[in-house]
Amino acid sequence: QVYLVESGGGLVQAGASLRLSCEASGGAFSTLNMAWFRRNPGNEREFVAAITRNGGNSYYGDSVRGRFTISRDNPKNTLYLQMNSLKPEDTAVYYCAARRSANAAVTPDLYTDWGQGTQVTVSS
């Protein structure tokens, strides 16, 4: 089992930037496809971004494409999400997730390991 711990959330104003981190332990990080999801109260988990094992390919949800960047540092066992031009509608709990299968995915049910989440609140 992989243990995932997110950090970097907080309260910011619209237009600001934040960088989330997700530190992994207990598994071979470089063998995992990774992703970020988010959840607003009353909503389903929404796909934010995903990245393949070696960082060679990344994928983004429509609502964040062009503003958010996913990256990873395999020697540091850490996943990142750089969030720029934040909007109030980006307010959510952000989760990182891991998947052992061959490909990255946008469906949350295909991810087997999840962190506890970090709250991001964007004020208008």
Backbone atoms as SQL, in Angstrom:
CREATE TABLE atoms (id INTEGER PRIMARY KEY, chain TEXT, resi INTEGER, resn TEXT, atom TEXT, x REAL, y REAL, z REAL);
INSERT INTO atoms VALUES
  (1, 'A', 1, 'GLN', 'N', 0.841, -1.194, 0.000),
  (2, 'A', 1, 'GLN', 'CA', 0.000, 0.000, 0.000),
  (3, 'A', 1, 'GLN', 'C', 0.875, 1.243, 0.000),
  (4, 'A', 2, 'VAL', 'N', 0.429, 2.229, -0.729),
  (5, 'A', 2, 'VAL', 'CA', 1.140, 3.497, -0.798),
  (6, 'A', 2, 'VAL', 'C', 0.436, 4.500, 0.114),
  (7, 'A', 3, 'TYR', 'N', 1.207, 5.218, 0.896),
  (8, 'A', 3, 'TYR', 'CA', 0.658, 6.259, 1.748),
  (9, 'A', 3, 'TYR', 'C', 0.925, 7.609, 1.102),
  (10, 'A', 4, 'LEU', 'N', -0.125, 8.396, 1.013),
  (11, 'A', 4, 'LEU', 'CA', -0.048, 9.685, 0.332),
  (12, 'A', 4, 'LEU', 'C', -0.454, 10.795, 1.286),
  (13, 'A', 5, 'VAL', 'N', 0.345, 11.840, 1.360),
  (14, 'A', 5, 'VAL', 'CA', 0.054, 12.964, 2.242),
  (15, 'A', 5, 'VAL', 'C', 0.145, 14.257, 1.442),
  (16, 'A', 6, 'GLU', 'N', -0.993, 14.942, 1.347),
  (17, 'A', 6, 'GLU', 'CA', -1.037, 16.213, 0.628),
  (18, 'A', 6, 'GLU', 'C', -0.707, 17.378, 1.564),
  (19, 'A', 7, 'SER', 'N', -0.195, 18.439, 0.972),
  (20, 'A', 7, 'SER', 'CA', 0.059, 19.671, 1.713),
  (21, 'A', 7, 'SER', 'C', 0.031, 20.841, 0.732),
  (22, 'A', 8, 'GLY', 'N', -0.005, 22.049, 1.293),
  (23, 'A', 8, 'GLY', 'CA', 0.071, 23.241, 0.464),
  (24, 'A', 8, 'GLY', 'C', -1.228, 23.977, 0.253),
  (25, 'A', 9, 'GLY', 'N', -2.323, 23.432, 0.763),
  (26, 'A', 9, 'GLY', 'CA', -3.600, 24.122, 0.618),
  (27, 'A', 9, 'GLY', 'C', -3.651, 25.369, 1.486),
  (28, 'A', 10, 'GLY', 'N', -4.711, 26.152, 1.293),
  (29, 'A', 10, 'GLY', 'CA', -4.874, 27.346, 2.103),
  (30, 'A', 10, 'GLY', 'C', -5.960, 28.243, 1.553),
  (31, 'A', 11, 'LEU', 'N', -6.024, 29.444, 2.123),
  (32, 'A', 11, 'LEU', 'CA', -7.000, 30.455, 1.724),
  (33, 'A', 11, 'LEU', 'C', -6.281, 31.540, 0.940),
  (34, 'A', 12, 'VAL', 'N', -6.719, 31.762, -0.293),
  (35, 'A', 12, 'VAL', 'CA', -6.115, 32.786, -1.139),
  (36, 'A', 12, 'VAL', 'C', -7.213, 33.583, -1.836),
  (37, 'A', 13, 'GLN', 'N', -6.810, 34.713, -2.393),
  (38, 'A', 13, 'GLN', 'CA', -7.746, 35.521, -3.158),
  (39, 'A', 13, 'GLN', 'C', -7.742, 35.071, -4.624),
  (40, 'A', 14, 'ALA', 'N', -8.814, 35.390, -5.285),
  (41, 'A', 14, 'ALA', 'CA', -8.907, 35.089, -6.716),
  (42, 'A', 14, 'ALA', 'C', -7.733, 35.702, -7.464),
  (43, 'A', 15, 'GLY', 'N', -7.177, 34.932, -8.375),
  (44, 'A', 15, 'GLY', 'CA', -6.029, 35.380, -9.150),
  (45, 'A', 15, 'GLY', 'C', -4.691, 34.953, -8.595),
  (46, 'A', 16, 'ALA', 'N', -4.698, 34.471, -7.379),
  (47, 'A', 16, 'ALA', 'CA', -3.449, 34.051, -6.736),
  (48, 'A', 16, 'ALA', 'C', -3.029, 32.664, -7.209),
  (49, 'A', 17, 'SER', 'N', -1.877, 32.231, -6.717),
  (50, 'A', 17, 'SER', 'CA', -1.334, 30.914, -7.052),
  (51, 'A', 17, 'SER', 'C', -1.076, 30.115, -5.783),
  (52, 'A', 18, 'LEU', 'N', -1.138, 28.810, -5.922),
  (53, 'A', 18, 'LEU', 'CA', -0.769, 27.879, -4.868),
  (54, 'A', 18, 'LEU', 'C', -0.075, 26.690, -5.505),
  (55, 'A', 19, 'ARG', 'N', 0.802, 26.056, -4.745),
  (56, 'A', 19, 'ARG', 'CA', 1.382, 24.795, -5.184),
  (57, 'A', 19, 'ARG', 'C', 1.087, 23.723, -4.149),
  (58, 'A', 20, 'LEU', 'N', 0.394, 22.702, -4.585),
  (59, 'A', 20, 'LEU', 'CA', 0.125, 21.556, -3.734),
  (60, 'A', 20, 'LEU', 'C', 1.219, 20.511, -3.914),
  (61, 'A', 21, 'SER', 'N', 1.494, 19.805, -2.823),
  (62, 'A', 21, 'SER', 'CA', 2.445, 18.696, -2.864),
  (63, 'A', 21, 'SER', 'C', 1.774, 17.446, -2.341),
  (64, 'A', 22, 'CYS', 'N', 2.240, 16.316, -2.812),
  (65, 'A', 22, 'CYS', 'CA', 1.754, 15.021, -2.341),
  (66, 'A', 22, 'CYS', 'C', 2.968, 14.127, -2.181),
  (67, 'A', 23, 'GLU', 'N', 3.293, 13.812, -0.939),
  (68, 'A', 23, 'GLU', 'CA', 4.454, 12.972, -0.660),
  (69, 'A', 23, 'GLU', 'C', 4.006, 11.530, -0.499),
  (70, 'A', 24, 'ALA', 'N', 4.690, 10.632, -1.206),
  (71, 'A', 24, 'ALA', 'CA', 4.339, 9.213, -1.192),
  (72, 'A', 24, 'ALA', 'C', 5.362, 8.421, -0.401),
  (73, 'A', 25, 'SER', 'N', 4.888, 7.386, 0.289),
  (74, 'A', 25, 'SER', 'CA', 5.775, 6.477, 0.997),
  (75, 'A', 25, 'SER', 'C', 5.165, 5.081, 0.970),
  (76, 'A', 26, 'GLY', 'N', 6.020, 4.081, 1.177),
  (77, 'A', 26, 'GLY', 'CA', 5.529, 2.713, 1.254),
  (78, 'A', 26, 'GLY', 'C', 5.435, 1.998, -0.071),
  (79, 'A', 27, 'GLY', 'N', 5.830, 2.641, -1.144),
  (80, 'A', 27, 'GLY', 'CA', 5.752, 1.991, -2.447),
  (81, 'A', 27, 'GLY', 'C', 6.756, 2.588, -3.406),
  (82, 'A', 28, 'ALA', 'N', 6.899, 1.975, -4.554),
  (83, 'A', 28, 'ALA', 'CA', 7.827, 2.465, -5.563),
  (84, 'A', 28, 'ALA', 'C', 7.143, 3.573, -6.349),
  (85, 'A', 29, 'PHE', 'N', 7.405, 4.794, -5.968),
  (86, 'A', 29, 'PHE', 'CA', 6.693, 5.943, -6.540),
  (87, 'A', 29, 'PHE', 'C', 6.835, 5.994, -8.049),
  (88, 'A', 30, 'SER', 'N', 8.003, 5.660, -8.549),
  (89, 'A', 30, 'SER', 'CA', 8.248, 5.784, -9.984),
  (90, 'A', 30, 'SER', 'C', 7.452, 4.773, -10.813),
  (91, 'A', 31, 'THR', 'N', 6.835, 3.806, -10.175),
  (92, 'A', 31, 'THR', 'CA', 6.017, 2.824, -10.895),
  (93, 'A', 31, 'THR', 'C', 4.531, 3.198, -10.897),
  (94, 'A', 32, 'LEU', 'N', 4.198, 4.308, -10.268),
  (95, 'A', 32, 'LEU', 'CA', 2.800, 4.698, -10.099),
  (96, 'A', 32, 'LEU', 'C', 2.388, 5.815, -11.053),
  (97, 'A', 33, 'ASN', 'N', 1.245, 5.638, -11.684),
  (98, 'A', 33, 'ASN', 'CA', 0.602, 6.765, -12.348),
  (99, 'A', 33, 'ASN', 'C', -0.130, 7.564, -11.268),
  (100, 'A', 34, 'MET', 'N', -0.058, 8.879, -11.352),
  (101, 'A', 34, 'MET', 'CA', -0.579, 9.725, -10.283),
  (102, 'A', 34, 'MET', 'C', -1.582, 10.730, -10.828),
  (103, 'A', 35, 'ALA', 'N', -2.448, 11.191, -9.934),
  (104, 'A', 35, 'ALA', 'CA', -3.454, 12.159, -10.358),
  (105, 'A', 35, 'ALA', 'C', -3.879, 13.037, -9.187),
  (106, 'A', 36, 'TRP', 'N', -4.493, 14.127, -9.527),
  (107, 'A', 36, 'TRP', 'CA', -5.167, 15.008, -8.567),
  (108, 'A', 36, 'TRP', 'C', -6.653, 15.026, -8.910),
  (109, 'A', 37, 'PHE', 'N', -7.463, 14.914, -7.868),
  (110, 'A', 37, 'PHE', 'CA', -8.899, 15.088, -7.969),
  (111, 'A', 37, 'PHE', 'C', -9.314, 16.128, -6.947),
  (112, 'A', 38, 'ARG', 'N', -10.533, 16.633, -7.077),
  (113, 'A', 38, 'ARG', 'CA', -11.052, 17.561, -6.075),
  (114, 'A', 38, 'ARG', 'C', -12.520, 17.292, -5.847),
  (115, 'A', 39, 'ARG', 'N', -12.972, 17.715, -4.672),
  (116, 'A', 39, 'ARG', 'CA', -14.383, 17.532, -4.339),
  (117, 'A', 39, 'ARG', 'C', -14.903, 18.761, -3.630),
  (118, 'A', 40, 'ASN', 'N', -16.005, 19.295, -4.153),
  (119, 'A', 40, 'ASN', 'CA', -16.748, 20.350, -3.479),
  (120, 'A', 40, 'ASN', 'C', -17.840, 19.702, -2.645),
  (121, 'A', 41, 'PRO', 'N', -18.315, 20.391, -1.606),
  (122, 'A', 41, 'PRO', 'CA', -19.423, 19.829, -0.830),
  (123, 'A', 41, 'PRO', 'C', -20.613, 19.509, -1.707),
  (124, 'A', 42, 'GLY', 'N', -21.118, 18.301, -1.606),
  (125, 'A', 42, 'GLY', 'CA', -22.283, 17.905, -2.388),
  (126, 'A', 42, 'GLY', 'C', -21.983, 17.474, -3.791),
  (127, 'A', 43, 'ASN', 'N', -20.716, 17.522, -4.188),
  (128, 'A', 43, 'ASN', 'CA', -20.366, 17.145, -5.559),
  (129, 'A', 43, 'ASN', 'C', -19.588, 15.844, -5.594),
  (130, 'A', 44, 'GLU', 'N', -19.555, 15.268, -6.776),
  (131, 'A', 44, 'GLU', 'CA', -18.714, 14.113, -6.999),
  (132, 'A', 44, 'GLU', 'C', -17.257, 14.559, -7.089),
  (133, 'A', 45, 'ARG', 'N', -16.367, 13.587, -6.973),
  (134, 'A', 45, 'ARG', 'CA', -14.966, 13.898, -7.206),
  (135, 'A', 45, 'ARG', 'C', -14.767, 14.303, -8.667),
  (136, 'A', 46, 'GLU', 'N', -14.042, 15.358, -8.855),
  (137, 'A', 46, 'GLU', 'CA', -13.795, 15.888, -10.201),
  (138, 'A', 46, 'GLU', 'C', -12.339, 15.664, -10.560),
  (139, 'A', 47, 'PHE', 'N', -12.113, 15.159, -11.751),
  (140, 'A', 47, 'PHE', 'CA', -10.751, 14.976, -12.235),
  (141, 'A', 47, 'PHE', 'C', -10.100, 16.331, -12.464),
  (142, 'A', 48, 'VAL', 'N', -8.882, 16.482, -11.945),
  (143, 'A', 48, 'VAL', 'CA', -8.131, 17.723, -12.128),
  (144, 'A', 48, 'VAL', 'C', -6.977, 17.516, -13.113),
  (145, 'A', 49, 'ALA', 'N', -6.109, 16.549, -12.790),
  (146, 'A', 49, 'ALA', 'CA', -4.937, 16.319, -13.646),
  (147, 'A', 49, 'ALA', 'C', -4.352, 14.949, -13.342),
  (148, 'A', 50, 'ALA', 'N', -3.646, 14.392, -14.325),
  (149, 'A', 50, 'ALA', 'CA', -2.972, 13.112, -14.151),
  (150, 'A', 50, 'ALA', 'C', -1.636, 13.155, -14.858),
  (151, 'A', 51, 'ILE', 'N', -0.726, 12.306, -14.395),
  (152, 'A', 51, 'ILE', 'CA', 0.607, 12.258, -14.984),
  (153, 'A', 51, 'ILE', 'C', 1.092, 10.824, -14.981),
  (154, 'A', 52, 'THR', 'N', 1.792, 10.449, -16.043),
  (155, 'A', 52, 'THR', 'CA', 2.293, 9.091, -16.149),
  (156, 'A', 52, 'THR', 'C', 3.527, 8.886, -15.281),
  (157, 'A', 53, 'ARG', 'N', 3.948, 7.637, -15.209),
  (158, 'A', 53, 'ARG', 'CA', 5.000, 7.240, -14.282),
  (159, 'A', 53, 'ARG', 'C', 6.286, 8.037, -14.414),
  (160, 'A', 54, 'ASN', 'N', 6.690, 8.251, -15.643),
  (161, 'A', 54, 'ASN', 'CA', 7.957, 8.949, -15.843),
  (162, 'A', 54, 'ASN', 'C', 7.765, 10.441, -16.089),
  (163, 'A', 55, 'GLY', 'N', 6.535, 10.906, -15.963),
  (164, 'A', 55, 'GLY', 'CA', 6.246, 12.314, -16.174),
  (165, 'A', 55, 'GLY', 'C', 6.167, 12.727, -17.625),
  (166, 'A', 56, 'GLY', 'N', 6.220, 11.757, -18.512),
  (167, 'A', 56, 'GLY', 'CA', 6.260, 12.091, -19.924),
  (168, 'A', 56, 'GLY', 'C', 4.962, 12.581, -20.509),
  (169, 'A', 57, 'ASN', 'N', 3.851, 12.203, -19.893),
  (170, 'A', 57, 'ASN', 'CA', 2.539, 12.621, -20.386),
  (171, 'A', 57, 'ASN', 'C', 1.690, 13.118, -19.233),
  (172, 'A', 58, 'SER', 'N', 0.920, 14.174, -19.504),
  (173, 'A', 58, 'SER', 'CA', 0.018, 14.715, -18.498),
  (174, 'A', 58, 'SER', 'C', -1.328, 15.035, -19.139),
  (175, 'A', 59, 'TYR', 'N', -2.350, 15.050, -18.306),
  (176, 'A', 59, 'TYR', 'CA', -3.720, 15.234, -18.771),
  (177, 'A', 59, 'TYR', 'C', -4.426, 16.160, -17.800),
  (178, 'A', 60, 'TYR', 'N', -5.375, 16.942, -18.318),
  (179, 'A', 60, 'TYR', 'CA', -6.029, 17.940, -17.491),
  (180, 'A', 60, 'TYR', 'C', -7.533, 17.951, -17.721),
  (181, 'A', 61, 'GLY', 'N', -8.250, 18.287, -16.644),
  (182, 'A', 61, 'GLY', 'CA', -9.673, 18.525, -16.782),
  (183, 'A', 61, 'GLY', 'C', -9.921, 19.846, -17.503),
  (184, 'A', 62, 'ASP', 'N', -11.060, 19.949, -18.131),
  (185, 'A', 62, 'ASP', 'CA', -11.354, 21.128, -18.940),
  (186, 'A', 62, 'ASP', 'C', -11.341, 22.413, -18.117),
  (187, 'A', 63, 'SER', 'N', -11.776, 22.328, -16.875),
  (188, 'A', 63, 'SER', 'CA', -11.912, 23.536, -16.064),
  (189, 'A', 63, 'SER', 'C', -10.576, 24.086, -15.573),
  (190, 'A', 64, 'VAL', 'N', -9.505, 23.299, -15.666),
  (191, 'A', 64, 'VAL', 'CA', -8.215, 23.756, -15.140),
  (192, 'A', 64, 'VAL', 'C', -7.139, 23.833, -16.217),
  (193, 'A', 65, 'ARG', 'N', -7.424, 23.310, -17.387),
  (194, 'A', 65, 'ARG', 'CA', -6.413, 23.299, -18.443),
  (195, 'A', 65, 'ARG', 'C', -5.955, 24.715, -18.758),
  (196, 'A', 66, 'GLY', 'N', -4.640, 24.893, -18.807),
  (197, 'A', 66, 'GLY', 'CA', -4.061, 26.203, -19.078),
  (198, 'A', 66, 'GLY', 'C', -3.754, 27.004, -17.823),
  (199, 'A', 67, 'ARG', 'N', -4.308, 26.577, -16.685),
  (200, 'A', 67, 'ARG', 'CA', -4.055, 27.293, -15.427),
  (201, 'A', 67, 'ARG', 'C', -3.268, 26.434, -14.438),
  (202, 'A', 68, 'PHE', 'N', -3.500, 25.143, -14.459),
  (203, 'A', 68, 'PHE', 'CA', -2.851, 24.224, -13.523),
  (204, 'A', 68, 'PHE', 'C', -1.801, 23.398, -14.260),
  (205, 'A', 69, 'THR', 'N', -0.739, 23.021, -13.531),
  (206, 'A', 69, 'THR', 'CA', 0.302, 22.161, -14.086),
  (207, 'A', 69, 'THR', 'C', 0.632, 21.060, -13.094),
  (208, 'A', 70, 'ILE', 'N', 0.551, 19.822, -13.540),
  (209, 'A', 70, 'ILE', 'CA', 0.927, 18.680, -12.716),
  (210, 'A', 70, 'ILE', 'C', 2.366, 18.300, -13.046),
  (211, 'A', 71, 'SER', 'N', 3.111, 17.924, -12.021),
  (212, 'A', 71, 'SER', 'CA', 4.488, 17.478, -12.233),
  (213, 'A', 71, 'SER', 'C', 4.852, 16.511, -11.114),
  (214, 'A', 72, 'ARG', 'N', 5.995, 15.861, -11.267),
  (215, 'A', 72, 'ARG', 'CA', 6.439, 14.923, -10.245),
  (216, 'A', 72, 'ARG', 'C', 7.956, 14.915, -10.185),
  (217, 'A', 73, 'ASP', 'N', 8.443, 14.572, -9.006),
  (218, 'A', 73, 'ASP', 'CA', 9.876, 14.403, -8.779),
  (219, 'A', 73, 'ASP', 'C', 10.052, 13.001, -8.221),
  (220, 'A', 74, 'ASN', 'N', 10.385, 12.061, -9.080),
  (221, 'A', 74, 'ASN', 'CA', 10.448, 10.674, -8.634),
  (222, 'A', 74, 'ASN', 'C', 11.508, 10.423, -7.569),
  (223, 'A', 75, 'PRO', 'N', 12.705, 10.976, -7.674),
  (224, 'A', 75, 'PRO', 'CA', 13.676, 10.751, -6.581),
  (225, 'A', 75, 'PRO', 'C', 13.197, 11.264, -5.229),
  (226, 'A', 76, 'LYS', 'N', 12.322, 12.267, -5.233),
  (227, 'A', 76, 'LYS', 'CA', 11.790, 12.811, -3.982),
  (228, 'A', 76, 'LYS', 'C', 10.440, 12.205, -3.611),
  (229, 'A', 77, 'ASN', 'N', 9.953, 11.274, -4.434),
  (230, 'A', 77, 'ASN', 'CA', 8.654, 10.618, -4.159),
  (231, 'A', 77, 'ASN', 'C', 7.533, 11.636, -3.975),
  (232, 'A', 78, 'THR', 'N', 7.535, 12.668, -4.775),
  (233, 'A', 78, 'THR', 'CA', 6.592, 13.759, -4.577),
  (234, 'A', 78, 'THR', 'C', 5.903, 14.153, -5.875),
  (235, 'A', 79, 'LEU', 'N', 4.605, 14.378, -5.752),
  (236, 'A', 79, 'LEU', 'CA', 3.751, 14.868, -6.832),
  (237, 'A', 79, 'LEU', 'C', 3.386, 16.312, -6.527),
  (238, 'A', 80, 'TYR', 'N', 3.274, 17.122, -7.570),
  (239, 'A', 80, 'TYR', 'CA', 2.953, 18.534, -7.392),
  (240, 'A', 80, 'TYR', 'C', 1.761, 18.945, -8.254),
  (241, 'A', 81, 'LEU', 'N', 1.103, 20.006, -7.811),
  (242, 'A', 81, 'LEU', 'CA', 0.084, 20.655, -8.630),
  (243, 'A', 81, 'LEU', 'C', 0.267, 22.160, -8.471),
  (244, 'A', 82, 'GLN', 'N', 0.772, 22.786, -9.513),
  (245, 'A', 82, 'GLN', 'CA', 0.905, 24.233, -9.535),
  (246, 'A', 82, 'GLN', 'C', -0.398, 24.827, -10.037),
  (247, 'A', 83, 'MET', 'N', -1.005, 25.660, -9.222),
  (248, 'A', 83, 'MET', 'CA', -2.301, 26.236, -9.558),
  (249, 'A', 83, 'MET', 'C', -2.153, 27.749, -9.684),
  (250, 'A', 84, 'ASN', 'N', -2.384, 28.255, -10.866),
  (251, 'A', 84, 'ASN', 'CA', -2.288, 29.685, -11.139),
  (252, 'A', 84, 'ASN', 'C', -3.673, 30.243, -11.484),
  (253, 'A', 85, 'SER', 'N', -3.795, 31.554, -11.387),
  (254, 'A', 85, 'SER', 'CA', -5.048, 32.238, -11.744),
  (255, 'A', 85, 'SER', 'C', -6.248, 31.567, -11.085),
  (256, 'A', 86, 'LEU', 'N', -6.130, 31.354, -9.803),
  (257, 'A', 86, 'LEU', 'CA', -7.194, 30.645, -9.084),
  (258, 'A', 86, 'LEU', 'C', -8.503, 31.420, -9.107),
  (259, 'A', 87, 'LYS', 'N', -9.596, 30.668, -9.157),
  (260, 'A', 87, 'LYS', 'CA', -10.948, 31.230, -9.192),
  (261, 'A', 87, 'LYS', 'C', -11.736, 30.709, -7.991),
  (262, 'A', 88, 'PRO', 'N', -12.763, 31.404, -7.578),
  (263, 'A', 88, 'PRO', 'CA', -13.595, 30.902, -6.462),
  (264, 'A', 88, 'PRO', 'C', -14.132, 29.495, -6.730),
  (265, 'A', 89, 'GLU', 'N', -14.419, 29.179, -7.960),
  (266, 'A', 89, 'GLU', 'CA', -14.935, 27.841, -8.274),
  (267, 'A', 89, 'GLU', 'C', -13.879, 26.745, -8.157),
  (268, 'A', 90, 'ASP', 'N', -12.626, 27.110, -7.914),
  (269, 'A', 90, 'ASP', 'CA', -11.590, 26.111, -7.634),
  (270, 'A', 90, 'ASP', 'C', -11.606, 25.682, -6.166),
  (271, 'A', 91, 'THR', 'N', -12.422, 26.323, -5.358),
  (272, 'A', 91, 'THR', 'CA', -12.526, 25.963, -3.953),
  (273, 'A', 91, 'THR', 'C', -12.991, 24.523, -3.808),
  (274, 'A', 92, 'ALA', 'N', -12.198, 23.714, -3.095),
  (275, 'A', 92, 'ALA', 'CA', -12.496, 22.290, -2.946),
  (276, 'A', 92, 'ALA', 'C', -11.443, 21.666, -2.041),
  (277, 'A', 93, 'VAL', 'N', -11.691, 20.423, -1.671),
  (278, 'A', 93, 'VAL', 'CA', -10.647, 19.591, -1.079),
  (279, 'A', 93, 'VAL', 'C', -9.950, 18.873, -2.220),
  (280, 'A', 94, 'TYR', 'N', -8.645, 18.981, -2.245),
  (281, 'A', 94, 'TYR', 'CA', -7.849, 18.379, -3.316),
  (282, 'A', 94, 'TYR', 'C', -7.178, 17.117, -2.802),
  (283, 'A', 95, 'TYR', 'N', -7.292, 16.055, -3.587),
  (284, 'A', 95, 'TYR', 'CA', -6.751, 14.754, -3.231),
  (285, 'A', 95, 'TYR', 'C', -5.745, 14.297, -4.284),
  (286, 'A', 96, 'CYS', 'N', -4.669, 13.679, -3.828),
  (287, 'A', 96, 'CYS', 'CA', -3.826, 12.974, -4.783),
  (288, 'A', 96, 'CYS', 'C', -4.169, 11.489, -4.726),
  (289, 'A', 97, 'ALA', 'N', -3.928, 10.823, -5.832),
  (290, 'A', 97, 'ALA', 'CA', -4.290, 9.416, -5.957),
  (291, 'A', 97, 'ALA', 'C', -3.248, 8.695, -6.789),
  (292, 'A', 98, 'ALA', 'N', -3.106, 7.385, -6.513),
  (293, 'A', 98, 'ALA', 'CA', -2.102, 6.568, -7.186),
  (294, 'A', 98, 'ALA', 'C', -2.761, 5.382, -7.877),
  (295, 'A', 99, 'ARG', 'N', -2.162, 4.998, -9.007),
  (296, 'A', 99, 'ARG', 'CA', -2.681, 3.876, -9.787),
  (297, 'A', 99, 'ARG', 'C', -1.501, 3.073, -10.306),
  (298, 'A', 100, 'ARG', 'N', -1.551, 1.747, -10.123),
  (299, 'A', 100, 'ARG', 'CA', -0.443, 0.902, -10.493),
  (300, 'A', 100, 'ARG', 'C', -0.507, 0.414, -11.935),
  (301, 'A', 101, 'SER', 'N', -1.633, 0.549, -12.556),
  (302, 'A', 101, 'SER', 'CA', -1.794, 0.011, -13.902),
  (303, 'A', 101, 'SER', 'C', -0.951, 0.787, -14.910),
  (304, 'A', 102, 'ALA', 'N', -0.976, 0.297, -16.124),
  (305, 'A', 102, 'ALA', 'CA', -0.040, 0.767, -17.140),
  (306, 'A', 102, 'ALA', 'C', -0.237, 2.230, -17.512),
  (307, 'A', 103, 'ASN', 'N', -1.465, 2.714, -17.420),
  (308, 'A', 103, 'ASN', 'CA', -1.755, 4.049, -17.936),
  (309, 'A', 103, 'ASN', 'C', -2.330, 4.955, -16.869),
  (310, 'A', 104, 'ALA', 'N', -2.217, 6.247, -17.092),
  (311, 'A', 104, 'ALA', 'CA', -2.928, 7.215, -16.265),
  (312, 'A', 104, 'ALA', 'C', -4.411, 7.148, -16.623),
  (313, 'A', 105, 'ALA', 'N', -5.248, 7.668, -15.753),
  (314, 'A', 105, 'ALA', 'CA', -6.687, 7.605, -15.990),
  (315, 'A', 105, 'ALA', 'C', -7.359, 8.842, -15.421),
  (316, 'A', 106, 'VAL', 'N', -8.568, 9.125, -15.918),
  (317, 'A', 106, 'VAL', 'CA', -9.304, 10.284, -15.439),
  (318, 'A', 106, 'VAL', 'C', -10.462, 9.890, -14.541),
  (319, 'A', 107, 'THR', 'N', -10.689, 8.597, -14.377),
  (320, 'A', 107, 'THR', 'CA', -11.805, 8.095, -13.574),
  (321, 'A', 107, 'THR', 'C', -11.330, 7.774, -12.177),
  (322, 'A', 108, 'PRO', 'N', -11.927, 8.355, -11.141),
  (323, 'A', 108, 'PRO', 'CA', -11.417, 8.139, -9.785),
  (324, 'A', 108, 'PRO', 'C', -11.473, 6.690, -9.325),
  (325, 'A', 109, 'ASP', 'N', -12.456, 5.933, -9.794),
  (326, 'A', 109, 'ASP', 'CA', -12.565, 4.540, -9.352),
  (327, 'A', 109, 'ASP', 'C', -11.399, 3.676, -9.801),
  (328, 'A', 110, 'LEU', 'N', -10.618, 4.138, -10.749),
  (329, 'A', 110, 'LEU', 'CA', -9.480, 3.369, -11.235),
  (330, 'A', 110, 'LEU', 'C', -8.224, 3.596, -10.392),
  (331, 'A', 111, 'TYR', 'N', -8.306, 4.468, -9.403),
  (332, 'A', 111, 'TYR', 'CA', -7.172, 4.740, -8.521),
  (333, 'A', 111, 'TYR', 'C', -7.366, 3.990, -7.213),
  (334, 'A', 112, 'THR', 'N', -6.280, 3.395, -6.737),
  (335, 'A', 112, 'THR', 'CA', -6.381, 2.489, -5.596),
  (336, 'A', 112, 'THR', 'C', -5.938, 3.106, -4.272),
  (337, 'A', 113, 'ASP', 'N', -5.130, 4.135, -4.321),
  (338, 'A', 113, 'ASP', 'CA', -4.602, 4.731, -3.083),
  (339, 'A', 113, 'ASP', 'C', -4.855, 6.228, -3.111),
  (340, 'A', 114, 'TRP', 'N', -5.303, 6.742, -1.953),
  (341, 'A', 114, 'TRP', 'CA', -5.712, 8.139, -1.859),
  (342, 'A', 114, 'TRP', 'C', -5.132, 8.775, -0.613),
  (343, 'A', 115, 'GLY', 'N', -4.833, 10.060, -0.718),
  (344, 'A', 115, 'GLY', 'CA', -4.465, 10.826, 0.449),
  (345, 'A', 115, 'GLY', 'C', -5.694, 11.334, 1.176),
  (346, 'A', 116, 'GLN', 'N', -5.467, 12.063, 2.265),
  (347, 'A', 116, 'GLN', 'CA', -6.561, 12.578, 3.083),
  (348, 'A', 116, 'GLN', 'C', -7.126, 13.887, 2.546),
  (349, 'A', 117, 'GLY', 'N', -6.392, 14.536, 1.683),
  (350, 'A', 117, 'GLY', 'CA', -6.880, 15.770, 1.081),
  (351, 'A', 117, 'GLY', 'C', -6.344, 17.017, 1.750),
  (352, 'A', 118, 'THR', 'N', -6.328, 18.092, 0.993),
  (353, 'A', 118, 'THR', 'CA', -5.944, 19.401, 1.515),
  (354, 'A', 118, 'THR', 'C', -6.928, 20.432, 0.989),
  (355, 'A', 119, 'GLN', 'N', -7.377, 21.313, 1.872),
  (356, 'A', 119, 'GLN', 'CA', -8.418, 22.280, 1.523),
  (357, 'A', 119, 'GLN', 'C', -7.815, 23.476, 0.800),
  (358, 'A', 120, 'VAL', 'N', -8.426, 23.824, -0.306),
  (359, 'A', 120, 'VAL', 'CA', -8.093, 25.052, -1.032),
  (360, 'A', 120, 'VAL', 'C', -9.344, 25.916, -1.065),
  (361, 'A', 121, 'THR', 'N', -9.217, 27.137, -0.586),
  (362, 'A', 121, 'THR', 'CA', -10.332, 28.070, -0.583),
  (363, 'A', 121, 'THR', 'C', -9.909, 29.345, -1.299),
  (364, 'A', 122, 'VAL', 'N', -10.686, 29.723, -2.302),
  (365, 'A', 122, 'VAL', 'CA', -10.377, 30.911, -3.095),
  (366, 'A', 122, 'VAL', 'C', -11.496, 31.921, -2.888),
  (367, 'A', 123, 'SER', 'N', -11.147, 33.066, -2.343),
  (368, 'A', 123, 'SER', 'CA', -12.145, 34.107, -2.087),
  (369, 'A', 123, 'SER', 'C', -12.216, 35.066, -3.272),
  (370, 'A', 124, 'SER', 'N', -13.395, 35.644, -3.452),
  (371, 'A', 124, 'SER', 'CA', -13.582, 36.558, -4.589),
  (372, 'A', 124, 'SER', 'C', -13.253, 37.987, -4.213);
